[in-house]
Coordinates of C-alpha atoms in Angstrom, one line a residue:
Chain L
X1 CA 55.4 34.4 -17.3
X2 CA 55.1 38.2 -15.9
X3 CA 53.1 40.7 -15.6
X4 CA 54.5 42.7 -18.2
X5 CA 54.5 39.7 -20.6
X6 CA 50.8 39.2 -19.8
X7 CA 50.1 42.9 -20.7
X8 CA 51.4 42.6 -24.1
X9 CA 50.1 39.3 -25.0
X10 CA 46.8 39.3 -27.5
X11 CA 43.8 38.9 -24.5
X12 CA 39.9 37.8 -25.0
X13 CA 39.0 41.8 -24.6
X14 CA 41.4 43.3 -26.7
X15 CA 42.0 40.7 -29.8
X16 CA 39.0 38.9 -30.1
X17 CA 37.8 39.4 -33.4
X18 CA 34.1 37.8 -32.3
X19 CA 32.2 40.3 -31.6
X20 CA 29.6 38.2 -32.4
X21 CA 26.8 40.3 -30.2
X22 CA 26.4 43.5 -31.1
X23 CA 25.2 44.8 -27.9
X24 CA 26.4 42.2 -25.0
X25 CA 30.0 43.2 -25.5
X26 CA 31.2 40.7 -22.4
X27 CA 30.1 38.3 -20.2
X28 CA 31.4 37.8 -17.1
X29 CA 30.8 35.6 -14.0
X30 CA 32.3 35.4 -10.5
X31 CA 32.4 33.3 -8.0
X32 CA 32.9 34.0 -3.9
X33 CA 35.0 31.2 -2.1
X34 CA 36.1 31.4 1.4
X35 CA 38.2 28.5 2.8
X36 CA 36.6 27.0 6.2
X37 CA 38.0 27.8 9.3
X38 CA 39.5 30.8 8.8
X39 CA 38.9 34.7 9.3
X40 CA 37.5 36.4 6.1
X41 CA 40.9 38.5 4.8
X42 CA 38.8 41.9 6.2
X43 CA 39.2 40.7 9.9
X44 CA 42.4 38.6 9.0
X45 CA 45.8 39.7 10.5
X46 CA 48.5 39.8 8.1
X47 CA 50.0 36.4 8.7
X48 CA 46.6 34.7 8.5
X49 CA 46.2 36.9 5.3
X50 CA 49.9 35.5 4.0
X51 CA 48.5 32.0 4.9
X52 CA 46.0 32.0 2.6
X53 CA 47.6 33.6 -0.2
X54 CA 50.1 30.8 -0.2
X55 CA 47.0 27.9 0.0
X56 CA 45.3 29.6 -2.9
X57 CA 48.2 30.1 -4.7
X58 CA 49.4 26.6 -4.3
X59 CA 45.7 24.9 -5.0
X60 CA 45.4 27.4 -8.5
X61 CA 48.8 26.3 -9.8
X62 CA 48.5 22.7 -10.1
X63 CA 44.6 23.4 -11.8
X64 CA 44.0 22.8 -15.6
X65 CA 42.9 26.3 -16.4
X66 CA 45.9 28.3 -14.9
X67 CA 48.6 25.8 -15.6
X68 CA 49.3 28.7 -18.4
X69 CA 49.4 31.7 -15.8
X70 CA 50.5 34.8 -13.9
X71 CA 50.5 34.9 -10.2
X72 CA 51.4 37.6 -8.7
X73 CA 51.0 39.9 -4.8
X74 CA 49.2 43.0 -5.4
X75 CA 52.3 44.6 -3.5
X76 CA 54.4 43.5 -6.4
X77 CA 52.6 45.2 -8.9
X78 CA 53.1 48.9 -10.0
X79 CA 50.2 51.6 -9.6
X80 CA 50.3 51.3 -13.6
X81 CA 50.3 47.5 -13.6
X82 CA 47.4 47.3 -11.3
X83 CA 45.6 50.2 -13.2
X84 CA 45.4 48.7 -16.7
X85 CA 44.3 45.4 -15.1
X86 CA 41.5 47.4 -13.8
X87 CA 40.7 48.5 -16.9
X88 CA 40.7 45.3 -18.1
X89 CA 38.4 44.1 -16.1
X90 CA 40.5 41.4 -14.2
X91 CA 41.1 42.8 -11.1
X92 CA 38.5 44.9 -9.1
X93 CA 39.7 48.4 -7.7
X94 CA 39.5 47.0 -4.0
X95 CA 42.0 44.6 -5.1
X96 CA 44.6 47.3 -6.3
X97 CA 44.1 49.5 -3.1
X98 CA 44.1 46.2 -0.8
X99 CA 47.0 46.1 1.3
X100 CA 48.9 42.9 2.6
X101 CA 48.4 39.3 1.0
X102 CA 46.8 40.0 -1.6
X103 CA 46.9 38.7 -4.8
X104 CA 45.5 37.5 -8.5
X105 CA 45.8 34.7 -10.7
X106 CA 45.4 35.5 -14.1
X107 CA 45.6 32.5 -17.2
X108 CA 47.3 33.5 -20.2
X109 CA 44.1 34.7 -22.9
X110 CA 43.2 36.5 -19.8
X111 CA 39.7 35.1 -19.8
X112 CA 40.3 33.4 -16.2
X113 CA 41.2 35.4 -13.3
X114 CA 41.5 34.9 -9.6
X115 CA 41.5 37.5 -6.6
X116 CA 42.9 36.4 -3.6
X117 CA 42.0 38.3 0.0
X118 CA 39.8 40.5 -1.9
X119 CA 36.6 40.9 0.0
X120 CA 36.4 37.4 0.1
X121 CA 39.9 34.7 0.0
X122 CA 38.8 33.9 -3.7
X123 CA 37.1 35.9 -6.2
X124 CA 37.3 33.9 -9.5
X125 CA 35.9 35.5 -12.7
X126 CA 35.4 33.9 -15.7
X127 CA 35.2 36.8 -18.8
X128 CA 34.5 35.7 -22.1
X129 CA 33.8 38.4 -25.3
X130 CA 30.0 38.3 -26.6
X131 CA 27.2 37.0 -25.1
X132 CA 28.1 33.7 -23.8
X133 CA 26.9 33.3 -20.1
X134 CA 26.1 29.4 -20.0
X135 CA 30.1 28.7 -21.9
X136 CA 31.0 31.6 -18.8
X137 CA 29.8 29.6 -16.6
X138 CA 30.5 25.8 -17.6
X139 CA 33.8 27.2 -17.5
X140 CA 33.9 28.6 -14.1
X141 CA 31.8 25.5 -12.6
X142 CA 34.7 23.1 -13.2
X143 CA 37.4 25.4 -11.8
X144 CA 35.5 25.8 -9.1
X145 CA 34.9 22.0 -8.6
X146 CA 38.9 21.4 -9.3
X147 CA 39.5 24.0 -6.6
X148 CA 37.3 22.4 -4.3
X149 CA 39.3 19.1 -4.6
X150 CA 42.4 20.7 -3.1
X151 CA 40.6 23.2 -0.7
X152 CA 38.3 23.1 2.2
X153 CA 35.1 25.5 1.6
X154 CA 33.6 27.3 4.0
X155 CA 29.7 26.1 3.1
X156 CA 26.7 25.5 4.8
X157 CA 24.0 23.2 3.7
X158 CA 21.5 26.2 4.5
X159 CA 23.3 28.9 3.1
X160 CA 25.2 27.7 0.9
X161 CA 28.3 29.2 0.5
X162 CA 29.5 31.2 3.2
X163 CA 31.0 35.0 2.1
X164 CA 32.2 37.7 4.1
X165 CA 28.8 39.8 3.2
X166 CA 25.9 38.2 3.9
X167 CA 24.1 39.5 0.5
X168 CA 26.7 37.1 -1.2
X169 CA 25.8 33.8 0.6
X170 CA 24.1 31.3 -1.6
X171 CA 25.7 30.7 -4.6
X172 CA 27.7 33.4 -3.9
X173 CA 27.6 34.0 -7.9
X174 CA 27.3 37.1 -10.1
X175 CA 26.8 36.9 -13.4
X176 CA 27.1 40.4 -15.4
X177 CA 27.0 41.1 -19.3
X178 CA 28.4 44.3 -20.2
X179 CA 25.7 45.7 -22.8
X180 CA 25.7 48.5 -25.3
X181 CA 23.1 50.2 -25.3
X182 CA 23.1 53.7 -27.2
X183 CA 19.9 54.1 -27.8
X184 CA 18.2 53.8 -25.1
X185 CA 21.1 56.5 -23.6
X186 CA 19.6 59.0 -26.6
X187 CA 16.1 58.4 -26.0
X188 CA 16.6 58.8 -22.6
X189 CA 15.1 55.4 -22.0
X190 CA 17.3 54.3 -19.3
X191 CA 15.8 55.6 -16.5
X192 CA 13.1 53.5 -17.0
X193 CA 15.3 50.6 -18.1
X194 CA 16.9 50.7 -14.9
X195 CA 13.9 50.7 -12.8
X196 CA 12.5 47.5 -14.7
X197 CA 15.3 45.4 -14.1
X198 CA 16.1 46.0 -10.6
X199 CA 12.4 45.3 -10.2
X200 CA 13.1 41.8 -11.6
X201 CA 16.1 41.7 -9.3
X202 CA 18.9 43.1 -11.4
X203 CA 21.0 45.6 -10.8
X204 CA 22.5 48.0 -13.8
X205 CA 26.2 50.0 -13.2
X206 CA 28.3 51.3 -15.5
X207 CA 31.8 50.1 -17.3
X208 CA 33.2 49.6 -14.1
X209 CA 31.3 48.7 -11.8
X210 CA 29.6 50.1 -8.8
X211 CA 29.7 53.9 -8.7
X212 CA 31.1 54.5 -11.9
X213 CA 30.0 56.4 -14.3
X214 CA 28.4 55.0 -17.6
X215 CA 30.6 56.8 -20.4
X216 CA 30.6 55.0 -23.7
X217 CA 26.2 54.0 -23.2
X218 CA 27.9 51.1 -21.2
X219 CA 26.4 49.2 -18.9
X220 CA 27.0 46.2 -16.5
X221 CA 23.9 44.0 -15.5
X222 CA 23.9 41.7 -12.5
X223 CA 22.0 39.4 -10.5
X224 CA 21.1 40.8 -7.0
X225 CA 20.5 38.3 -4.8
X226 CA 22.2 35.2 -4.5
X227 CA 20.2 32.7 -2.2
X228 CA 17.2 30.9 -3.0
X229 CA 18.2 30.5 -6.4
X230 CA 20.3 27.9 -8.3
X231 CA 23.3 29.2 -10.8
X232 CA 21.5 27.9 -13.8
X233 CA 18.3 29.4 -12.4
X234 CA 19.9 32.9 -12.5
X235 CA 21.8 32.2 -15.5
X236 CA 18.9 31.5 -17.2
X237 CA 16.9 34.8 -15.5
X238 CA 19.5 37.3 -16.3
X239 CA 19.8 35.9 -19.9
X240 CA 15.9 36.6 -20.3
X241 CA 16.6 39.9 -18.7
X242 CA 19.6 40.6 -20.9
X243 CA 17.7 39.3 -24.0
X244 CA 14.1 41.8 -23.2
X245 CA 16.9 44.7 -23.1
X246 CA 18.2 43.7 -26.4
X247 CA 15.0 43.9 -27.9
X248 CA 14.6 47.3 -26.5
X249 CA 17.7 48.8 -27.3
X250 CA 16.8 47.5 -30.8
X251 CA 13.1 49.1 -31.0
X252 CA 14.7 52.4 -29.6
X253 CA 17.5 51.9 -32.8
X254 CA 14.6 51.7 -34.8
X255 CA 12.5 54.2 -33.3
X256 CA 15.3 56.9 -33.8
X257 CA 15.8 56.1 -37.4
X258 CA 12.1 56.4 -38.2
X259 CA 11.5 59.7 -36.8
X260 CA 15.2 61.5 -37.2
X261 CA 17.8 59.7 -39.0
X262 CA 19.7 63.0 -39.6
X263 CA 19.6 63.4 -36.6
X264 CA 21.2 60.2 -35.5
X265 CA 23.2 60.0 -38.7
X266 CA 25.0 63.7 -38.2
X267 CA 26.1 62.0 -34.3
X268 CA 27.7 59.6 -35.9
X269 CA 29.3 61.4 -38.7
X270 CA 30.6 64.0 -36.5
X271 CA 32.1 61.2 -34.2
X272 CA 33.9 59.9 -37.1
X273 CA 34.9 63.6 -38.0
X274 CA 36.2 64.0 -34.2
X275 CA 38.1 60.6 -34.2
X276 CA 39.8 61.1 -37.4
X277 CA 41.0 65.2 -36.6
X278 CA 41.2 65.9 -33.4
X279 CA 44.1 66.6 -31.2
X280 CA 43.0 66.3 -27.7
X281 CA 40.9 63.7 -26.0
X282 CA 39.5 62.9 -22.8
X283 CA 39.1 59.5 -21.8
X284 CA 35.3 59.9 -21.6
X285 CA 35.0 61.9 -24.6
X286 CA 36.9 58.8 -26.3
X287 CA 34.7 56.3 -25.1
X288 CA 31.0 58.2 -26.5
X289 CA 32.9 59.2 -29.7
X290 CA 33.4 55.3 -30.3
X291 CA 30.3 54.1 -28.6
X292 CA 28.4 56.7 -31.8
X293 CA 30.7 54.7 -34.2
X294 CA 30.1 51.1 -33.0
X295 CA 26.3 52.2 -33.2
X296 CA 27.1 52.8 -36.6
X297 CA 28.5 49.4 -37.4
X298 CA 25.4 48.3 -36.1
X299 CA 23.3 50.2 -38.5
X300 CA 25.6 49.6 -41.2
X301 CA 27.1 53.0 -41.9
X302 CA 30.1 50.7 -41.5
X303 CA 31.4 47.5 -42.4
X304 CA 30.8 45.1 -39.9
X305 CA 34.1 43.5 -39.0
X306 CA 35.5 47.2 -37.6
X307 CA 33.5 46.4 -34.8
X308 CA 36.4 44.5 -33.4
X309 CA 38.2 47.5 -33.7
X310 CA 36.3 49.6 -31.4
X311 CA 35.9 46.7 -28.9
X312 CA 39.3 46.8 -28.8
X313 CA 40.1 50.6 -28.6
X314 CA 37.0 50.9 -25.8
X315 CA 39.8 49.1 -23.4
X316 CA 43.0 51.0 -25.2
X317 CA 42.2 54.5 -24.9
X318 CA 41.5 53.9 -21.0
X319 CA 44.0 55.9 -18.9
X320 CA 46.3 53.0 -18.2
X321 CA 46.7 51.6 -21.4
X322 CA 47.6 54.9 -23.0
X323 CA 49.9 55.7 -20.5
X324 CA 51.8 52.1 -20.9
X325 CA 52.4 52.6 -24.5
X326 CA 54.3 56.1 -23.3
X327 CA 56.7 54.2 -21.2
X328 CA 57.1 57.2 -19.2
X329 CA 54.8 59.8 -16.6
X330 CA 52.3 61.7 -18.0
X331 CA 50.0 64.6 -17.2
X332 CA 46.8 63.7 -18.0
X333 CA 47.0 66.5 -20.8
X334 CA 49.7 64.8 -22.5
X335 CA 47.2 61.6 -22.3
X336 CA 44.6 63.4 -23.8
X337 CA 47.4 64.9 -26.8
X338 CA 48.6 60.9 -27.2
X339 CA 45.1 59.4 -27.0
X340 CA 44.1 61.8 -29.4
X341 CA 47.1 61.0 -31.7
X342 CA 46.5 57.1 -31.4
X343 CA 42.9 57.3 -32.3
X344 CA 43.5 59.8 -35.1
X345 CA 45.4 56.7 -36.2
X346 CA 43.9 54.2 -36.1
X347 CA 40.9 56.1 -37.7
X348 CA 42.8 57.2 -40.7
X349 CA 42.4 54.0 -42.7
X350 CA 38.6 53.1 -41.2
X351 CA 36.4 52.3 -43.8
X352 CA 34.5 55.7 -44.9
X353 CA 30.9 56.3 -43.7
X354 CA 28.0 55.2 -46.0
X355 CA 24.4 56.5 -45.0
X356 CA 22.0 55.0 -46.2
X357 CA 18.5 57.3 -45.4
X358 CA 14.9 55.9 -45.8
X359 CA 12.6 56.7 -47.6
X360 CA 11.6 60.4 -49.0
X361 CA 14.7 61.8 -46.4
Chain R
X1 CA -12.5 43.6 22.4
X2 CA -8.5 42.1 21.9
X3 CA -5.6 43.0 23.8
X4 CA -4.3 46.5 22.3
X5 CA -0.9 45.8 20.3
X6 CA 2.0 46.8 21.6
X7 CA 5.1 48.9 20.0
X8 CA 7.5 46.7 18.5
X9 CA 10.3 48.8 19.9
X10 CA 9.4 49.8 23.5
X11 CA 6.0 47.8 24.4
X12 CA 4.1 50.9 25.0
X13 CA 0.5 50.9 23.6
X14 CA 0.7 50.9 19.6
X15 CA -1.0 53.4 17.8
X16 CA 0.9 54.4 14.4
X17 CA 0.5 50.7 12.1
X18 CA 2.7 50.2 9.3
X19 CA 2.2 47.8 6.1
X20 CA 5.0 47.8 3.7
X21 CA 5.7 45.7 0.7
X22 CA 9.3 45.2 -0.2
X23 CA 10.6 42.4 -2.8
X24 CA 6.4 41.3 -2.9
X25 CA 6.7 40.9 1.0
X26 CA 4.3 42.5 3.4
X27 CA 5.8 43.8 6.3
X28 CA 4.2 44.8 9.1
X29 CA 5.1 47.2 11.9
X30 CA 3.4 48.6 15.2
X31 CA 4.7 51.6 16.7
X32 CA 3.5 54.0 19.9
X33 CA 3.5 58.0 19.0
X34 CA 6.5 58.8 20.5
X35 CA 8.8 55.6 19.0
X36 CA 7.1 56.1 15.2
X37 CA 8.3 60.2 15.6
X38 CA 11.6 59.2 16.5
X39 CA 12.1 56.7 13.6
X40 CA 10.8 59.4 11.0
X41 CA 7.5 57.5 10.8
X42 CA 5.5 60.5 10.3
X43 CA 8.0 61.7 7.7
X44 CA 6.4 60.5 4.6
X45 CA 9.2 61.4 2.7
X46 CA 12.3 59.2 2.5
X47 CA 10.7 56.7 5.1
X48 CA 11.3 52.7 4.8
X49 CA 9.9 50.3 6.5
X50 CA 13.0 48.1 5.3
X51 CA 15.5 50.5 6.9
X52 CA 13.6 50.8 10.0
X53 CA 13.4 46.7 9.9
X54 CA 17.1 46.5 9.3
X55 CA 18.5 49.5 11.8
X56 CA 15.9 47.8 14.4
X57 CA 18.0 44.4 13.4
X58 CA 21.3 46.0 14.2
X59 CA 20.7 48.1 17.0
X60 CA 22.7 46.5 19.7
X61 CA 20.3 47.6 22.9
X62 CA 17.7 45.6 21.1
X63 CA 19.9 42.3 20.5
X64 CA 20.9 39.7 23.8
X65 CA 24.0 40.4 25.2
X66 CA 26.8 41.2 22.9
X67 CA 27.9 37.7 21.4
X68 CA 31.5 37.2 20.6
X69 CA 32.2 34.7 17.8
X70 CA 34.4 32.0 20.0
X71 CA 36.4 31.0 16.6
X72 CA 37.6 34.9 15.7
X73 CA 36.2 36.9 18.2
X74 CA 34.0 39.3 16.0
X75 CA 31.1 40.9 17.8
X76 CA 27.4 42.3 17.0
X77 CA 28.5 45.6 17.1
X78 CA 31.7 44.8 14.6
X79 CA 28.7 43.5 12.6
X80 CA 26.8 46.8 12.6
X81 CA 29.7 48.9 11.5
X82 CA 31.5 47.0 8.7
X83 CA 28.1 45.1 7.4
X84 CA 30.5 41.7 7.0
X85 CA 31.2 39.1 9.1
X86 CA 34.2 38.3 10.4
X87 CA 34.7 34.1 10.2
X88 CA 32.5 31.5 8.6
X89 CA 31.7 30.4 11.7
X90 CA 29.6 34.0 12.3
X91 CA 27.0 32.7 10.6
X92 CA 26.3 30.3 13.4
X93 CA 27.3 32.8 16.4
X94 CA 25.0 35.3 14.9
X95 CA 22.2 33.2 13.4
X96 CA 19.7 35.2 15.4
X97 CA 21.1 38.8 13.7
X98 CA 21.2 37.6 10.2
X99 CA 18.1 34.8 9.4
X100 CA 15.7 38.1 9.8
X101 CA 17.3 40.1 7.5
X102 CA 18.2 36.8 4.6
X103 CA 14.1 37.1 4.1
X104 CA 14.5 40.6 2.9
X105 CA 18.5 40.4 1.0
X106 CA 17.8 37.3 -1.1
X107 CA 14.9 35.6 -3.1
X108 CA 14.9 33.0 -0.3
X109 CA 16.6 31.7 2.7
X110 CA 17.9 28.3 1.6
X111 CA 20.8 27.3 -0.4
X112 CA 19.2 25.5 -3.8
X113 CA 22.1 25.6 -6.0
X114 CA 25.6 23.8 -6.5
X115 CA 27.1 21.9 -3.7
X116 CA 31.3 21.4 -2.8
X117 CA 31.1 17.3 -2.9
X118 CA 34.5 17.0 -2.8
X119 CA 34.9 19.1 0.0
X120 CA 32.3 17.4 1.4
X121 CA 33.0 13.6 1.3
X122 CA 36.3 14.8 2.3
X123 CA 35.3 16.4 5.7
X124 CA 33.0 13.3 6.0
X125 CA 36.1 11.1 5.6
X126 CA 38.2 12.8 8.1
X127 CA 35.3 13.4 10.6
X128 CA 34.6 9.8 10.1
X129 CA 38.7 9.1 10.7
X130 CA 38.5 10.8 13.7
X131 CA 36.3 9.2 15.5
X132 CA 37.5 5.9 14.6
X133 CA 41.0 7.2 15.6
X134 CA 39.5 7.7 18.8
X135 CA 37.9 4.7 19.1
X136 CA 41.1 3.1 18.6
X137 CA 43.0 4.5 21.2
X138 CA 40.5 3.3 24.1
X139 CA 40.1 0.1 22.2
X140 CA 44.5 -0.8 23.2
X141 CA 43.5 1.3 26.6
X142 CA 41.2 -1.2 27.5
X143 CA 43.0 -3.5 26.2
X144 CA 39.9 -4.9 23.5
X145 CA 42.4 -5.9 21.0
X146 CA 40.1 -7.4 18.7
X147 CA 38.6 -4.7 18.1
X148 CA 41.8 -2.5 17.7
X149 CA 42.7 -4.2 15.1
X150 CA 39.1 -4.0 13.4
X151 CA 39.6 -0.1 14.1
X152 CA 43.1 0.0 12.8
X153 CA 42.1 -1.4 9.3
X154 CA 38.9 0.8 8.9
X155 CA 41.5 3.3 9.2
X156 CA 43.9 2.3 6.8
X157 CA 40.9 1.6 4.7
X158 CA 40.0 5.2 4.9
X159 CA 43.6 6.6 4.4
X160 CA 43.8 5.1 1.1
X161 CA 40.4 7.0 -0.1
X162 CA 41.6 10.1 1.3
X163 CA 45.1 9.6 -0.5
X164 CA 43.9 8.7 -4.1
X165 CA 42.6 12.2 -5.5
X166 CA 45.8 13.7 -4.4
X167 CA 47.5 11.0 -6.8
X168 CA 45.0 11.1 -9.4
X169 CA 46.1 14.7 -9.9

């Protein structure tokens, strides 16, 4: 299989149709793994570097998840290539700018991927659509535990797993839901959001990942710390966190229709206006024209199995992917023409608005 | 009346006191005039006592000699500039640098949660082969052939174990 093959095959983020959670659009969870006696890749030389890519390479082809998979050096990928994985989430942007030995693993529904001589020699994720963090992480445990038959861990009984950063030892886990939160964006609520969680040990970013910007009301939450804890301890603590943000993103919802439903109602119409007509679009504008609309399937101004849809557009009208479908360079105004022309569309046979507004409104 | 305290970064006489909670932690810190004014101390804005804590932690003149890690030769002041280590076995080298500062990264300082069996029993195995391989070799040098040949099985023994979950998969 190749890289290119792997780009146009149906994945979990683009396809799925279960969008069963309205506001946890993904869950993901990654694991740290460093193989004992040998330098972290950040104070490797390039031969100890290619060392270790082989090992890992060898150890994931033989396991049960990635018998079905694309392995591949970051050096053989193109700057397009390595972009739309970005984008979708399977390899971080230290990976793509890494230099020598470095490389990923990715299974074929693209819901398994592995990082080799990122920060650490493995980085294996484990993304699922929804809001699924214990199926996230029975599936990552007994990777990790196949792994561990065929390689030698760098662990101590103290600390656990040993990482290149010390705020990774421990489990060396993070768990992350990517959540949708709208209202609370509106309301300007997530200040205070933010504040909350990291006081209970949680840190919020946006789409992707530290530093980026939160375009679209997404956001990623994480676990902090990663010692002291057990997996199914933080599991179980970020889901509680995860499930008290719900409920607040819900009361917000609620909150804004009580008080100005036209007001909320006209965002979303004009979003659907914008998406159908227009002929220019930024990335970001894109991505809070559709994050209005999936608010709207959530509220029922439209039918409920669009929301697939825009899950899947949210990861199609990224840079990348709109340049892919080009096959050739493009400015990013010819982007913005083309993205504009795809969504325009797609949004020409979406199901038509219906408002429905309380009360004596 | 007790012994005045002391500055925690040059032993003069302390007279700035500090109590901070971090992460539900009370952390306390004594300073002199002169040490507290160069730290910011008297700033109130912007001040931590975690940073203070942590700069204090990974300020080489204030750290035993430089340490070199003996299996990749990463030093304390490596440390202080990239914030990673640069070999597993840095943990050990630099236990003194990084225990202080686990207290005030993570929710605690010990490992609760899964544990590498596999890779485990297996270093177990092969520590346990290699003593025994040892063992063997004065065993025939001192010519104790008895219990060579007791050695020599336990080996075999042990082979086999090692061998099977290669085969099973």
């Amino acid at each position: 299989m190749t890289i290119a093959s792997l780009l146009s095959t149906p994945s979990e983020l683009t396809d799925t149709a279960s969008s069963k959670c309205a506001i946890v659009l993904m869950t993901r969870i990654r694991l740290a793994r460093n193989l004992a006696g040998r330098s972290f890749p950040g104070w490797s030389r390039e031969a100890q570097r290619a060392e270790v890519l082989a090992v890992c390479r060898e150890a994931l082809s033989t396991t049960a998840p990635m018998k079905r998979s694309v392995s591949t050096t970051v050096a053989d990928l193109s700057d397009l290539e390595k972009q739309i994985l970005v984008e979708r989430h399977l390899i971080s942007r230290e990976l793509s700018g890494s230099k020598d030995g470095a490389g990923v693993v990715i299974n074929k529904d693209q819901t398994v991927s592995v990082m080799i001589n990122e920060e650490d020699h493995l980085r294996i994720q484990v993304l699922r659509a929804g809001f699924q963090l214990k199926k996230a992480w029975s599936v990552i445990n007994a990777l990790d535990t196949e792994l561990e038959e065929r390689l030698d861990y760098a662990y101590s009984a103290r600390l656990g797993y040993l990482t290149a950063c010390p705020t990774n030892l421990g489990t060396a886990m993070r768990a992350s839901a990517m959540m949708h939160l709208p209202a609370l964006v509106i309301s300007s609520q997530m200040e205070k959001v933010v504040r909350a969680v990291n006081q209970l040990g949680m840190v919020v970013r946006g789409l992707f990942g530290e530093g980026s910007d939160a375009s679209g009301s997404i956001f990623q939450i994480s676990n902090q710390t990663t010692l002291g804890e057990s997996e199914e301890e933080i599991i179980k603590r970020l889901g509680s966190v995860l499930e008290s943000i719900i409920e607040h993103e819900l009361n917000a919802r609620a909150k804004l229709l009580e008080t100005d439903a036209s007001k909320l109602y006209d965002k979303i119409g004009r979003a659907y206006g914008i998406l159908q007509n227009s002929h220019l679009l930024t990335s970001t504008e894109a991505m809070n024209l559709l994050s209005l609309l999936r608010l709207g399937i959530d509220l029922n101004v439209f039918p409920e199995d669009s929301r697939a849809v825009i899950d899947r557009l949210f990861i199609e009208a990224q840079p990348g992917h709109i340049q892919n479908v080009a096959k050739h360079d493009l400015e990013s105004m010819q982007r913005d023409v083309l993205r504009a022309d795809k969504l325009r569309a797609e949004f020409a046979a979406f199901a038509k608005p219906t408002f429905i507004i309380n009360g004596q409104n | 009346m007790a012994s005045p305290l002391k500055c925690d970064l040059c032993s003069n006489q302390a007279t700035v006191h500090l109590t901070q909670i971090v992460n539900n932690k009370v952390h306390k810190v004594d300073l002199c005039e002169s040490c507290a004014q160069a730290k910011g101390v008297t700033d109130p804005n912007g001040f931590s006592l975690a940073d203070l804590l942590h700069k204090d932690a990974l300020n080489p003149e204030n750290l035993t000699t430089a340490a070199r890690c003996e299996q990749c030769g990463f030093t304390q002041a490596d440390f202080k500039k990239q914030g990673r280590f640069g070999c597993p076995q840095c943990y050990a080298t630099f236990s003194s640098l990084i225990e202080p500062m686990l207290d005030n990264m993570h929710k605690g300082t010990a490992h609760t949660g899964k544990v590498p069996q596999k890779s485990l029993e297996r270093k177990t195995l092969h520590d346990r082969l290699t003593e025994l391989e040892s063992s063997l070799g004065q065993a025939v040098k001192t010519e104790r052939f008895e219990d060579a040949a007791r050695y020599r099985d336990e080996i075999s023994q042990l082979k086999q174990a090692v061998e099977q979950p290669k085969s099973a998969c």
